Amino acid sequence: MTATLITVAPTGAESSKADVPALPVTLDELVATGRDCQAVGASVIHVHIRDADARPSLDPGRLRDTVQALRGETDLVVQLSTGGAVTDPERDRLAVLDAEPDAASCSMGTVNFGRDVFLNRWDFIVELHSAMREREIVPEYEIFDLGQLSTLHRLLDKHGAPYGGHVHVDLVMGVPGGMPGTAAALVAALGLLPAGATFAATGVGRTTLPVMLAALSAGGHLRVGMEDTLTYAPGEPVTGNAQLVARAAGIAKIAQRPPMSVDDARALLGIRDRRTVPAT
Ligand code: KMH
Ligand code: ZN
């Protein structure tokens, strides 16, 4: 029986606080969300931050404070987004690593993102992958379309394994412009995974449940959260991230794939422990 690593992606960069009041946008809201989600089964948090006006931000000081607060107040693996918002320049996305997270996302290619374009040039991908290895930060390779798995193979062949040696992939499915959130697309993606890699999957919007069920039955891990899903059931807005994590944990238990402990998630991903030991 393999336990399920559950990542919560609580905020994202696409929804506004005005439209979605339950979205965690302040540091206090984010830390409280992290605590609540850990309590119901999350072991990793995928973090996008907001500025004082709740707009997406990659402010270096705020990022550092966020990493420290989450590390101090939760045991979660702190994974910063280097994807940011579609408007963020490459230099700011690379500078996210200065906040010294445990892990960070690393997207494997350019994709249409609704009416926008999420740009990830090959040279930028190489720079990000290499910088993460130098800084002992574990990447999560974000895959929006099948061809991006070919890019991942090319990256690993030409530029070597990530820090820790283990390859972990997140299939982000159902983005308008990327692969669909279907069991068939998930199975197709699995045939292209590098040998030994583990994977999580997340289905955007109404593809959340089909992708979750397909990922669990294929031995994969899960990412859930308000970055990707704002409707719990038809006509029922999500009340908070813990609601989505609790549902994922419940379904994982029914599938005999209970939530993974934070320590096991750290070991699986090869995370360097940056937590300070409390003084005795
Ligand atoms: N917000 C998207 C443009 C990531 O976090 O690395 C990119 C994204 C991927 O969410
Ligand atoms: Zn993200």
mmCIF file of C-alpha atoms and ligand atoms in Angstrom:
data_model
loop_
_atom_site.group_PDB
_atom_site.id
_atom_site.type_symbol
_atom_site.label_atom_id
_atom_site.label_comp_id
_atom_site.label_asym_id
_atom_site.label_seq_id
_atom_site.Cartn_x
_atom_site.Cartn_y
_atom_site.Cartn_z
ATOM 1 C CA MET A 1 0.000 0.000 0.000
ATOM 2 C CA THR A 2 1.503 3.313 -1.076
ATOM 3 C CA ALA A 3 0.565 6.406 0.865
ATOM 4 C CA THR A 4 -0.579 9.504 -1.007
ATOM 5 C CA LEU A 5 1.423 12.706 -0.930
ATOM 6 C CA ILE A 6 -1.089 15.551 -0.865
ATOM 7 C CA THR A 7 0.031 19.011 -1.942
ATOM 8 C CA VAL A 8 -2.173 22.002 -1.287
ATOM 9 C CA ALA A 9 -1.998 24.919 -3.736
ATOM 10 C CA PRO A 10 -4.039 27.426 -1.745
ATOM 11 C CA THR A 11 -3.877 30.707 -3.648
ATOM 12 C CA GLY A 12 -2.472 30.764 -7.196
ATOM 13 C CA ALA A 13 -2.162 33.954 -9.184
ATOM 14 C CA GLU A 14 -5.340 33.928 -11.215
ATOM 15 C CA SER A 15 -8.253 34.556 -8.824
ATOM 16 C CA SER A 16 -8.989 37.842 -7.104
ATOM 17 C CA LYS A 17 -9.820 38.207 -3.427
ATOM 18 C CA ALA A 18 -12.804 40.341 -4.411
ATOM 19 C CA ASP A 19 -14.259 37.467 -6.436
ATOM 20 C CA VAL A 20 -13.195 34.724 -4.016
ATOM 21 C CA PRO A 21 -13.268 35.959 -0.397
ATOM 22 C CA ALA A 22 -12.095 32.573 0.983
ATOM 23 C CA LEU A 23 -8.802 32.817 -0.936
ATOM 24 C CA PRO A 24 -5.832 33.130 1.491
ATOM 25 C CA VAL A 25 -3.890 36.235 0.466
ATOM 26 C CA THR A 26 -2.279 37.631 3.638
ATOM 27 C CA LEU A 27 0.563 35.965 5.479
ATOM 28 C CA ASP A 28 -1.711 35.222 8.435
ATOM 29 C CA GLU A 29 -4.339 33.687 6.170
ATOM 30 C CA LEU A 30 -1.706 31.601 4.413
ATOM 31 C CA VAL A 31 -0.171 30.296 7.633
ATOM 32 C CA ALA A 32 -3.608 29.451 9.070
ATOM 33 C CA THR A 33 -4.450 27.661 5.817
ATOM 34 C CA GLY A 34 -1.183 25.721 5.989
ATOM 35 C CA ARG A 35 -1.910 24.604 9.542
ATOM 36 C CA ASP A 36 -5.495 23.594 8.727
ATOM 37 C CA CYS A 37 -4.455 21.699 5.614
ATOM 38 C CA GLN A 38 -1.629 19.875 7.395
ATOM 39 C CA ALA A 39 -4.116 18.776 10.063
ATOM 40 C CA VAL A 40 -6.324 17.084 7.454
ATOM 41 C CA GLY A 41 -3.603 15.416 5.371
ATOM 42 C CA ALA A 42 -1.453 17.831 3.338
ATOM 43 C CA SER A 43 2.329 17.426 3.441
ATOM 44 C CA VAL A 44 3.436 20.016 0.844
ATOM 45 C CA ILE A 45 2.264 23.596 0.240
ATOM 46 C CA HIS A 46 2.670 25.179 -3.213
ATOM 47 C CA VAL A 47 2.858 28.901 -2.536
ATOM 48 C CA HIS A 48 1.963 31.997 -4.544
ATOM 49 C CA ILE A 49 1.929 35.214 -2.532
ATOM 50 C CA ARG A 50 0.026 38.470 -2.857
ATOM 51 C CA ASP A 51 0.937 42.090 -2.101
ATOM 52 C CA ALA A 52 -0.809 44.421 0.351
ATOM 53 C CA ASP A 53 -3.563 44.956 -2.228
ATOM 54 C CA ALA A 54 -3.990 41.171 -2.707
ATOM 55 C CA ARG A 55 -2.393 41.307 -6.162
ATOM 56 C CA PRO A 56 0.011 38.518 -7.242
ATOM 57 C CA SER A 57 3.548 39.370 -6.131
ATOM 58 C CA LEU A 58 7.098 38.005 -6.248
ATOM 59 C CA ASP A 59 8.417 40.547 -3.768
ATOM 60 C CA PRO A 60 11.654 39.074 -2.354
ATOM 61 C CA GLY A 61 11.075 40.271 1.228
ATOM 62 C CA ARG A 62 7.529 38.940 1.328
ATOM 63 C CA LEU A 63 8.689 35.626 -0.115
ATOM 64 C CA ARG A 64 11.367 35.259 2.569
ATOM 65 C CA ASP A 65 8.914 36.137 5.338
ATOM 66 C CA THR A 66 6.431 33.641 3.928
ATOM 67 C CA VAL A 67 8.945 30.795 3.817
ATOM 68 C CA GLN A 68 10.066 31.521 7.368
ATOM 69 C CA ALA A 69 6.539 31.815 8.737
ATOM 70 C CA LEU A 70 5.351 28.589 7.106
ATOM 71 C CA ARG A 71 8.494 26.813 8.274
ATOM 72 C CA GLY A 72 8.033 28.118 11.795
ATOM 73 C CA GLU A 73 4.307 27.468 12.114
ATOM 74 C CA THR A 74 3.878 24.233 10.128
ATOM 75 C CA ASP A 75 5.891 21.140 9.203
ATOM 76 C CA LEU A 76 4.824 21.321 5.582
ATOM 77 C CA VAL A 77 7.359 21.156 2.779
ATOM 78 C CA VAL A 78 7.413 24.742 1.529
ATOM 79 C CA GLN A 79 7.360 24.808 -2.260
ATOM 80 C CA LEU A 80 7.451 28.258 -3.847
ATOM 81 C CA SER A 81 5.994 28.836 -7.287
ATOM 82 C CA THR A 82 8.537 30.049 -9.823
ATOM 83 C CA GLY A 83 5.697 30.278 -12.324
ATOM 84 C CA GLY A 84 4.199 33.300 -10.610
ATOM 85 C CA ALA A 85 1.657 35.103 -12.774
ATOM 86 C CA VAL A 86 1.756 35.087 -16.591
ATOM 87 C CA THR A 87 3.016 38.678 -16.497
ATOM 88 C CA ASP A 88 6.045 38.027 -14.257
ATOM 89 C CA PRO A 89 9.468 38.508 -15.875
ATOM 90 C CA GLU A 90 12.032 35.692 -15.874
ATOM 91 C CA ARG A 91 14.503 37.501 -13.593
ATOM 92 C CA ASP A 92 11.869 37.853 -10.839
ATOM 93 C CA ARG A 93 10.822 34.225 -11.242
ATOM 94 C CA LEU A 94 14.444 33.103 -10.883
ATOM 95 C CA ALA A 95 14.947 35.354 -7.840
ATOM 96 C CA VAL A 96 12.199 33.412 -6.026
ATOM 97 C CA LEU A 97 14.943 30.912 -5.157
ATOM 98 C CA ASP A 98 16.678 33.564 -3.007
ATOM 99 C CA ALA A 99 13.957 32.979 -0.405
ATOM 100 C CA GLU A 100 15.481 29.519 0.161
ATOM 101 C CA PRO A 101 12.376 27.355 -0.015
ATOM 102 C CA ASP A 102 12.565 23.578 0.436
ATOM 103 C CA ALA A 103 11.232 23.065 -3.053
ATOM 104 C CA ALA A 104 10.054 25.060 -6.057
ATOM 105 C CA SER A 105 8.024 24.501 -9.184
ATOM 106 C CA CYS A 106 9.822 24.306 -12.526
ATOM 107 C CA SER A 107 7.551 24.399 -15.574
ATOM 108 C CA MET A 108 8.602 22.369 -18.601
ATOM 109 C CA GLY A 109 7.319 24.516 -21.414
ATOM 110 C CA THR A 110 5.199 27.275 -22.832
ATOM 111 C CA VAL A 111 1.447 26.815 -22.864
ATOM 112 C CA ASN A 112 -1.596 28.836 -23.811
ATOM 113 C CA PHE A 113 -3.233 29.734 -20.511
ATOM 114 C CA GLY A 114 -6.789 30.731 -21.257
ATOM 115 C CA ARG A 115 -6.381 33.939 -23.261
ATOM 116 C CA ASP A 116 -2.834 34.408 -21.934
ATOM 117 C CA VAL A 117 0.464 32.675 -22.589
ATOM 118 C CA PHE A 118 2.533 31.082 -19.814
ATOM 119 C CA LEU A 119 6.032 31.482 -21.245
ATOM 120 C CA ASN A 120 8.819 29.034 -20.393
ATOM 121 C CA ARG A 121 11.730 29.217 -22.842
ATOM 122 C CA TRP A 122 14.192 26.307 -22.994
ATOM 123 C CA ASP A 123 17.131 28.463 -21.808
ATOM 124 C CA PHE A 124 15.085 29.687 -18.858
ATOM 125 C CA ILE A 125 14.092 26.139 -17.934
ATOM 126 C CA VAL A 126 17.767 25.120 -17.932
ATOM 127 C CA GLU A 127 18.705 28.144 -15.810
ATOM 128 C CA LEU A 128 16.003 27.398 -13.262
ATOM 129 C CA HIS A 129 16.799 23.670 -13.074
ATOM 130 C CA SER A 130 20.534 24.400 -12.648
ATOM 131 C CA ALA A 131 20.011 27.144 -10.061
ATOM 132 C CA MET A 132 17.801 24.853 -7.986
ATOM 133 C CA ARG A 133 20.426 22.128 -7.970
ATOM 134 C CA GLU A 134 23.157 24.600 -6.905
ATOM 135 C CA ARG A 135 20.961 25.824 -4.041
ATOM 136 C CA GLU A 136 19.823 22.357 -2.956
ATOM 137 C CA ILE A 137 16.176 23.140 -3.702
ATOM 138 C CA VAL A 138 14.020 20.234 -4.897
ATOM 139 C CA PRO A 139 12.136 20.918 -8.136
ATOM 140 C CA GLU A 140 8.630 19.806 -8.914
ATOM 141 C CA TYR A 141 8.432 19.620 -12.705
ATOM 142 C CA GLU A 142 5.112 21.131 -13.826
ATOM 143 C CA ILE A 143 3.692 19.486 -16.936
ATOM 144 C CA PHE A 144 0.828 21.181 -18.778
ATOM 145 C CA ASP A 145 0.973 19.150 -21.987
ATOM 146 C CA LEU A 146 2.425 15.859 -23.179
ATOM 147 C CA GLY A 147 5.291 17.372 -25.176
ATOM 148 C CA GLN A 148 6.580 18.914 -21.957
ATOM 149 C CA LEU A 149 7.485 15.412 -20.786
ATOM 150 C CA SER A 150 9.823 15.158 -23.789
ATOM 151 C CA THR A 151 11.355 18.431 -22.640
ATOM 152 C CA LEU A 152 11.839 16.925 -19.176
ATOM 153 C CA HIS A 153 13.707 13.942 -20.669
ATOM 154 C CA ARG A 154 15.879 16.315 -22.698
ATOM 155 C CA LEU A 155 16.574 18.419 -19.613
ATOM 156 C CA LEU A 156 17.610 15.461 -17.466
ATOM 157 C CA ASP A 157 19.696 13.913 -20.281
ATOM 158 C CA LYS A 158 21.579 17.119 -21.051
ATOM 159 C CA HIS A 159 21.766 18.754 -17.625
ATOM 160 C CA GLY A 160 21.579 15.935 -15.090
ATOM 161 C CA ALA A 161 19.364 14.942 -12.195
ATOM 162 C CA PRO A 162 17.881 17.492 -9.788
ATOM 163 C CA TYR A 163 19.090 18.056 -6.241
ATOM 164 C CA GLY A 164 18.359 14.920 -4.214
ATOM 165 C CA GLY A 165 18.361 12.756 -7.356
ATOM 166 C CA HIS A 166 14.648 11.999 -7.351
ATOM 167 C CA VAL A 167 12.373 13.241 -10.134
ATOM 168 C CA HIS A 168 8.875 14.317 -9.096
ATOM 169 C CA VAL A 169 6.382 15.582 -11.641
ATOM 170 C CA ASP A 170 3.056 17.379 -11.293
ATOM 171 C CA LEU A 171 0.594 16.916 -14.151
ATOM 172 C CA VAL A 172 -1.467 20.107 -14.292
ATOM 173 C CA MET A 173 -4.465 19.022 -16.337
ATOM 174 C CA GLY A 174 -7.459 20.837 -17.730
ATOM 175 C CA VAL A 175 -5.843 24.257 -18.246
ATOM 176 C CA PRO A 176 -7.579 25.824 -21.289
ATOM 177 C CA GLY A 177 -4.708 25.447 -23.760
ATOM 178 C CA GLY A 178 -3.062 22.402 -22.165
ATOM 179 C CA MET A 179 -3.836 18.687 -21.981
ATOM 180 C CA PRO A 180 -7.385 17.785 -20.961
ATOM 181 C CA GLY A 181 -8.183 16.579 -17.452
ATOM 182 C CA THR A 182 -9.167 13.056 -18.427
ATOM 183 C CA ALA A 183 -8.127 9.551 -17.437
ATOM 184 C CA ALA A 184 -7.006 8.921 -21.035
ATOM 185 C CA ALA A 185 -4.656 11.928 -21.015
ATOM 186 C CA LEU A 186 -3.274 10.909 -17.614
ATOM 187 C CA VAL A 187 -2.510 7.379 -18.845
ATOM 188 C CA ALA A 188 -0.850 8.832 -21.950
ATOM 189 C CA ALA A 189 1.326 11.051 -19.749
ATOM 190 C CA LEU A 190 2.378 8.153 -17.536
ATOM 191 C CA GLY A 191 3.834 6.359 -20.547
ATOM 192 C CA LEU A 192 6.211 9.302 -20.991
ATOM 193 C CA LEU A 193 7.429 9.683 -17.382
ATOM 194 C CA PRO A 194 11.182 9.252 -16.791
ATOM 195 C CA ALA A 195 12.089 5.904 -15.176
ATOM 196 C CA GLY A 196 11.801 6.052 -11.393
ATOM 197 C CA ALA A 197 9.854 9.322 -11.350
ATOM 198 C CA THR A 198 6.871 9.814 -9.067
ATOM 199 C CA PHE A 199 3.938 11.947 -10.115
ATOM 200 C CA ALA A 200 1.108 13.985 -8.701
ATOM 201 C CA ALA A 201 -1.824 15.250 -10.715
ATOM 202 C CA THR A 202 -4.182 18.155 -10.398
ATOM 203 C CA GLY A 203 -7.282 18.778 -12.466
ATOM 204 C CA VAL A 204 -8.348 22.359 -12.945
ATOM 205 C CA GLY A 205 -11.986 23.285 -12.355
ATOM 206 C CA ARG A 206 -14.498 20.544 -13.086
ATOM 207 C CA THR A 207 -11.715 18.085 -13.965
ATOM 208 C CA THR A 208 -10.636 17.951 -10.296
ATOM 209 C CA LEU A 209 -12.451 14.735 -9.396
ATOM 210 C CA PRO A 210 -11.839 12.731 -12.590
ATOM 211 C CA VAL A 211 -8.123 13.548 -12.395
ATOM 212 C CA MET A 212 -7.985 12.726 -8.670
ATOM 213 C CA LEU A 213 -9.624 9.337 -9.167
ATOM 214 C CA ALA A 214 -7.453 8.500 -12.181
ATOM 215 C CA ALA A 215 -4.249 9.545 -10.359
ATOM 216 C CA LEU A 216 -5.073 7.467 -7.290
ATOM 217 C CA SER A 217 -5.885 4.390 -9.323
ATOM 218 C CA ALA A 218 -2.627 4.784 -11.262
ATOM 219 C CA GLY A 219 -0.511 5.010 -8.081
ATOM 220 C CA GLY A 220 -0.016 8.762 -8.251
ATOM 221 C CA HIS A 221 -0.105 11.578 -5.730
ATOM 222 C CA LEU A 222 -2.472 14.550 -5.537
ATOM 223 C CA ARG A 223 -2.434 18.322 -5.670
ATOM 224 C CA VAL A 224 -5.601 20.125 -4.687
ATOM 225 C CA GLY A 225 -6.444 23.669 -3.677
ATOM 226 C CA MET A 226 -8.049 26.952 -4.587
ATOM 227 C CA GLU A 227 -5.321 27.731 -7.127
ATOM 228 C CA ASP A 228 -7.071 25.189 -9.356
ATOM 229 C CA THR A 229 -10.586 24.611 -7.961
ATOM 230 C CA LEU A 230 -13.133 27.115 -6.705
ATOM 231 C CA THR A 231 -16.322 25.050 -6.910
ATOM 232 C CA TYR A 232 -16.787 22.103 -4.548
ATOM 233 C CA ALA A 233 -19.905 20.745 -6.254
ATOM 234 C CA PRO A 234 -22.332 22.290 -8.759
ATOM 235 C CA GLY A 235 -23.579 25.541 -7.224
ATOM 236 C CA GLU A 236 -21.390 25.142 -4.108
ATOM 237 C CA PRO A 237 -18.344 27.411 -3.845
ATOM 238 C CA VAL A 238 -15.302 26.022 -2.019
ATOM 239 C CA THR A 239 -15.357 27.260 1.578
ATOM 240 C CA GLY A 240 -11.598 26.933 2.105
ATOM 241 C CA ASN A 241 -8.548 24.916 1.123
ATOM 242 C CA ALA A 242 -8.919 22.489 4.033
ATOM 243 C CA GLN A 243 -12.262 21.409 2.560
ATOM 244 C CA LEU A 244 -10.489 20.317 -0.635
ATOM 245 C CA VAL A 245 -7.610 18.623 1.233
ATOM 246 C CA ALA A 246 -10.056 16.789 3.511
ATOM 247 C CA ARG A 247 -12.000 15.525 0.494
ATOM 248 C CA ALA A 248 -8.778 14.347 -1.200
ATOM 249 C CA ALA A 249 -7.617 12.652 2.018
ATOM 250 C CA GLY A 250 -10.979 10.913 2.401
ATOM 251 C CA ILE A 251 -10.986 9.604 -1.156
ATOM 252 C CA ALA A 252 -7.334 8.528 -0.791
ATOM 253 C CA LYS A 253 -8.250 6.561 2.344
ATOM 254 C CA ILE A 254 -11.136 4.865 0.544
ATOM 255 C CA ALA A 255 -8.676 3.966 -2.228
ATOM 256 C CA GLN A 256 -6.425 2.343 0.456
ATOM 257 C CA ARG A 257 -3.870 5.083 -0.271
ATOM 258 C CA PRO A 258 -3.979 7.137 2.962
ATOM 259 C CA PRO A 259 -2.308 10.557 3.219
ATOM 260 C CA MET A 260 1.461 10.457 3.549
ATOM 261 C CA SER A 261 3.092 11.883 6.667
ATOM 262 C CA VAL A 262 5.181 15.008 6.301
ATOM 263 C CA ASP A 263 8.335 13.069 7.208
ATOM 264 C CA ASP A 264 7.651 10.454 4.547
ATOM 265 C CA ALA A 265 6.983 13.188 1.992
ATOM 266 C CA ARG A 266 10.316 14.828 2.853
ATOM 267 C CA ALA A 267 12.092 11.494 2.441
ATOM 268 C CA LEU A 268 10.336 10.688 -0.853
ATOM 269 C CA LEU A 269 11.190 14.054 -2.407
ATOM 270 C CA GLY A 270 14.729 14.204 -0.964
ATOM 271 C CA ILE A 271 14.150 17.495 0.845
ATOM 272 C CA ARG A 272 17.101 19.019 2.732
ATOM 273 C CA ASP A 273 15.900 19.760 6.252
ATOM 274 C CA ARG A 274 16.202 23.513 6.802
ATOM 275 C CA ARG A 275 14.088 23.539 9.970
ATOM 276 C CA THR A 276 15.991 24.757 12.997
ATOM 277 C CA VAL A 277 16.207 22.495 16.024
ATOM 278 C CA PRO A 278 14.573 24.243 19.014
ATOM 279 C CA ALA A 279 17.071 25.275 21.727
ATOM 280 C CA THR A 280 17.079 22.970 24.778
HETATM 281 N N1 KMH B 1 0.126 30.903 -12.438
HETATM 282 C C1 KMH B 1 0.537 30.216 -13.622
HETATM 283 C C2 KMH B 1 0.814 31.190 -14.712
HETATM 284 C C3 KMH B 1 3.610 27.440 -11.104
HETATM 285 O O1 KMH B 1 3.146 27.811 -10.037
HETATM 286 O O2 KMH B 1 4.777 27.104 -11.241
HETATM 287 C C4 KMH B 1 1.738 29.375 -13.417
HETATM 288 C C5 KMH B 1 1.690 28.430 -12.314
HETATM 289 C C6 KMH B 1 2.758 27.399 -12.336
HETATM 290 O O3 KMH B 1 0.896 28.473 -11.398
HETATM 291 ZN ZN ZN B 2 1.182 27.587 -9.113
#
